[in-house]
Amino acid sequence: MAVIKTNSSDVALLARLLRAEAEGEGELGMLMVGNVGVNRILSDCLDFKNIRNMNDMVFQSPGGYESVQKPYFYQRARDREKRLAKRTINGERTHPASNALWFYRPVGNCPPTWWDQRNSGRYKAHCFFVPTPADCPRVYN
């Protein structure tokens, strides 16, 4: 059962984001990007108080995704990424992105915190960061 309300256009939009942000990280990396996106819609906290749907999340500015500024993002969604998007929409979570609201690709090691948010781990090139349960309880439900 879906943890956020979506339609087929939302699934395709998330699928395009997964591919554009993490195709080089494989399916697991793309699932983690999906976790972060779904968490941003669910969270209603910190930088994501006005994020209510997939479009708000994907195109948030400032604070959104760099890939939406590149042509690759605007290619048609593929079935593989749509299946991954549906898995995250249905609540599948993958550590270290299970409760993450942020990720980025540092040049070197992951810092212990980023903008005062705790590092929850690294997967391949990306570091993931989580809010506290007190700041964002809905991310931990």
mmCIF file of C-alpha atoms in Angstrom:
data_model
loop_
_atom_site.group_PDB
_atom_site.id
_atom_site.type_symbol
_atom_site.label_atom_id
_atom_site.label_comp_id
_atom_site.label_asym_id
_atom_site.label_seq_id
_atom_site.Cartn_x
_atom_site.Cartn_y
_atom_site.Cartn_z
ATOM 1 C CA MET A 1 0.000 0.000 0.000
ATOM 2 C CA ALA A 2 1.334 3.436 -0.924
ATOM 3 C CA VAL A 3 2.696 5.630 1.867
ATOM 4 C CA ILE A 4 2.137 8.781 -0.242
ATOM 5 C CA LYS A 5 -0.617 9.628 -2.699
ATOM 6 C CA THR A 6 0.560 9.317 -6.314
ATOM 7 C CA ASN A 7 -0.653 8.750 -9.849
ATOM 8 C CA SER A 8 1.094 7.363 -12.924
ATOM 9 C CA SER A 9 2.620 10.766 -13.747
ATOM 10 C CA ASP A 10 4.105 10.937 -10.245
ATOM 11 C CA VAL A 11 5.596 7.453 -10.628
ATOM 12 C CA ALA A 12 7.173 8.459 -13.949
ATOM 13 C CA LEU A 13 8.514 11.698 -12.444
ATOM 14 C CA LEU A 14 10.108 9.868 -9.524
ATOM 15 C CA ALA A 15 11.494 7.245 -11.917
ATOM 16 C CA ARG A 16 13.190 9.973 -13.959
ATOM 17 C CA LEU A 17 14.655 11.441 -10.771
ATOM 18 C CA LEU A 18 16.002 8.062 -9.620
ATOM 19 C CA ARG A 19 17.763 7.523 -12.918
ATOM 20 C CA ALA A 20 19.117 11.061 -13.217
ATOM 21 C CA GLU A 21 20.411 11.206 -9.653
ATOM 22 C CA ALA A 22 21.741 7.681 -9.159
ATOM 23 C CA GLU A 23 21.799 5.497 -12.252
ATOM 24 C CA GLY A 24 25.524 4.902 -11.714
ATOM 25 C CA GLU A 25 24.777 3.637 -8.195
ATOM 26 C CA GLY A 26 22.640 0.744 -9.484
ATOM 27 C CA GLU A 27 19.193 -0.301 -8.344
ATOM 28 C CA LEU A 28 20.014 -0.053 -4.655
ATOM 29 C CA GLY A 29 21.323 3.488 -5.058
ATOM 30 C CA MET A 30 18.243 4.488 -7.025
ATOM 31 C CA LEU A 31 16.000 3.011 -4.309
ATOM 32 C CA MET A 32 17.834 5.164 -1.775
ATOM 33 C CA VAL A 33 17.172 8.313 -3.816
ATOM 34 C CA GLY A 34 13.526 7.251 -3.828
ATOM 35 C CA ASN A 35 13.619 6.890 -0.038
ATOM 36 C CA VAL A 36 14.877 10.443 0.337
ATOM 37 C CA GLY A 37 12.202 11.766 -2.016
ATOM 38 C CA VAL A 38 9.338 9.943 -0.310
ATOM 39 C CA ASN A 39 10.668 11.020 3.090
ATOM 40 C CA ARG A 40 10.660 14.654 1.962
ATOM 41 C CA ILE A 41 6.978 14.395 1.040
ATOM 42 C CA LEU A 42 6.099 12.639 4.310
ATOM 43 C CA SER A 43 8.240 14.749 6.631
ATOM 44 C CA ASP A 44 6.502 18.156 6.877
ATOM 45 C CA CYS A 45 9.527 19.478 8.774
ATOM 46 C CA LEU A 46 12.693 21.555 8.460
ATOM 47 C CA ASP A 47 13.394 22.415 4.781
ATOM 48 C CA PHE A 48 10.384 20.382 3.616
ATOM 49 C CA LYS A 49 7.383 21.994 5.344
ATOM 50 C CA ASN A 50 5.700 22.972 2.076
ATOM 51 C CA ILE A 51 6.385 19.763 0.175
ATOM 52 C CA ARG A 52 3.030 18.042 -0.336
ATOM 53 C CA ASN A 53 3.390 16.032 -3.545
ATOM 54 C CA MET A 54 5.852 14.571 -6.023
ATOM 55 C CA ASN A 55 6.063 17.700 -8.163
ATOM 56 C CA ASP A 56 6.787 19.902 -5.116
ATOM 57 C CA MET A 57 9.515 17.500 -4.014
ATOM 58 C CA VAL A 58 11.247 17.019 -7.357
ATOM 59 C CA PHE A 59 11.255 20.692 -8.324
ATOM 60 C CA GLN A 60 11.819 22.244 -4.876
ATOM 61 C CA SER A 61 13.897 25.389 -5.156
ATOM 62 C CA PRO A 62 16.068 26.193 -3.351
ATOM 63 C CA GLY A 63 17.083 22.888 -1.850
ATOM 64 C CA GLY A 64 16.031 20.558 -4.625
ATOM 65 C CA TYR A 65 17.806 18.255 -6.989
ATOM 66 C CA GLU A 66 20.584 19.338 -9.335
ATOM 67 C CA SER A 67 19.582 16.782 -11.973
ATOM 68 C CA VAL A 68 16.384 18.647 -12.916
ATOM 69 C CA GLN A 69 18.636 21.261 -14.533
ATOM 70 C CA LYS A 70 20.161 18.711 -16.919
ATOM 71 C CA PRO A 71 18.698 17.312 -20.167
ATOM 72 C CA TYR A 72 19.116 13.681 -19.025
ATOM 73 C CA PHE A 73 16.378 14.176 -16.405
ATOM 74 C CA TYR A 74 13.860 15.040 -19.123
ATOM 75 C CA GLN A 75 14.130 11.740 -20.987
ATOM 76 C CA ARG A 76 11.165 9.378 -20.838
ATOM 77 C CA ALA A 77 10.878 7.175 -17.741
ATOM 78 C CA ARG A 78 11.824 3.528 -18.264
ATOM 79 C CA ASP A 79 9.969 0.518 -16.857
ATOM 80 C CA ARG A 80 12.929 -0.498 -14.677
ATOM 81 C CA GLU A 81 12.989 2.834 -12.853
ATOM 82 C CA LYS A 82 9.179 2.942 -12.636
ATOM 83 C CA ARG A 83 9.254 -0.384 -10.779
ATOM 84 C CA LEU A 84 11.858 1.021 -8.377
ATOM 85 C CA ALA A 85 9.830 4.199 -7.887
ATOM 86 C CA LYS A 86 6.735 2.148 -7.027
ATOM 87 C CA ARG A 87 8.698 0.163 -4.456
ATOM 88 C CA THR A 88 9.702 3.343 -2.604
ATOM 89 C CA ILE A 89 6.197 4.823 -2.936
ATOM 90 C CA ASN A 90 4.901 1.605 -1.367
ATOM 91 C CA GLY A 91 7.159 2.137 1.635
ATOM 92 C CA GLU A 92 10.227 0.018 0.927
ATOM 93 C CA ARG A 93 13.156 1.527 2.809
ATOM 94 C CA THR A 94 16.841 0.878 2.324
ATOM 95 C CA HIS A 95 19.557 1.740 4.835
ATOM 96 C CA PRO A 96 21.307 4.208 5.065
ATOM 97 C CA ALA A 97 18.530 6.197 3.347
ATOM 98 C CA SER A 98 15.626 4.744 5.359
ATOM 99 C CA ASN A 99 15.040 7.966 7.295
ATOM 100 C CA ALA A 100 17.246 10.321 5.291
ATOM 101 C CA LEU A 101 16.141 13.692 3.970
ATOM 102 C CA TRP A 102 19.448 14.600 2.316
ATOM 103 C CA PHE A 103 22.234 13.024 0.321
ATOM 104 C CA TYR A 104 25.215 14.320 -1.542
ATOM 105 C CA ARG A 105 28.388 13.169 -3.222
ATOM 106 C CA PRO A 106 31.483 14.476 -1.445
ATOM 107 C CA VAL A 107 34.946 14.545 -2.953
ATOM 108 C CA GLY A 108 36.363 12.543 -0.049
ATOM 109 C CA ASN A 109 34.966 10.910 3.063
ATOM 110 C CA CYS A 110 31.495 11.593 4.399
ATOM 111 C CA PRO A 111 31.480 14.238 7.105
ATOM 112 C CA PRO A 112 29.869 13.202 10.418
ATOM 113 C CA THR A 113 27.275 15.958 9.960
ATOM 114 C CA TRP A 114 26.033 18.115 7.112
ATOM 115 C CA TRP A 115 24.096 21.295 7.880
ATOM 116 C CA ASP A 116 23.758 19.957 11.453
ATOM 117 C CA GLN A 117 22.217 16.677 10.271
ATOM 118 C CA ARG A 118 23.780 13.343 11.281
ATOM 119 C CA ASN A 119 25.402 11.084 8.702
ATOM 120 C CA SER A 120 23.504 7.791 8.545
ATOM 121 C CA GLY A 121 25.970 6.137 6.189
ATOM 122 C CA ARG A 122 27.353 5.948 2.699
ATOM 123 C CA TYR A 123 26.404 3.927 -0.335
ATOM 124 C CA LYS A 124 28.980 3.986 -3.110
ATOM 125 C CA ALA A 125 29.582 7.693 -3.854
ATOM 126 C CA HIS A 126 26.710 9.200 -1.852
ATOM 127 C CA CYS A 127 26.470 10.107 1.829
ATOM 128 C CA PHE A 128 23.048 10.177 3.515
ATOM 129 C CA PHE A 129 21.934 12.429 6.348
ATOM 130 C CA VAL A 130 19.014 12.125 8.743
ATOM 131 C CA PRO A 131 17.108 14.571 10.920
ATOM 132 C CA THR A 132 16.512 13.822 14.577
ATOM 133 C CA PRO A 133 13.274 12.021 15.467
ATOM 134 C CA ALA A 134 12.353 15.074 17.543
ATOM 135 C CA ASP A 135 12.691 17.405 14.537
ATOM 136 C CA CYS A 136 10.996 15.115 11.999
ATOM 137 C CA PRO A 137 8.977 12.358 13.669
ATOM 138 C CA ARG A 138 7.019 11.476 10.509
ATOM 139 C CA VAL A 139 10.226 10.293 8.809
ATOM 140 C CA TYR A 140 10.542 7.637 11.519
ATOM 141 C CA ASN A 141 6.973 6.253 11.384
#
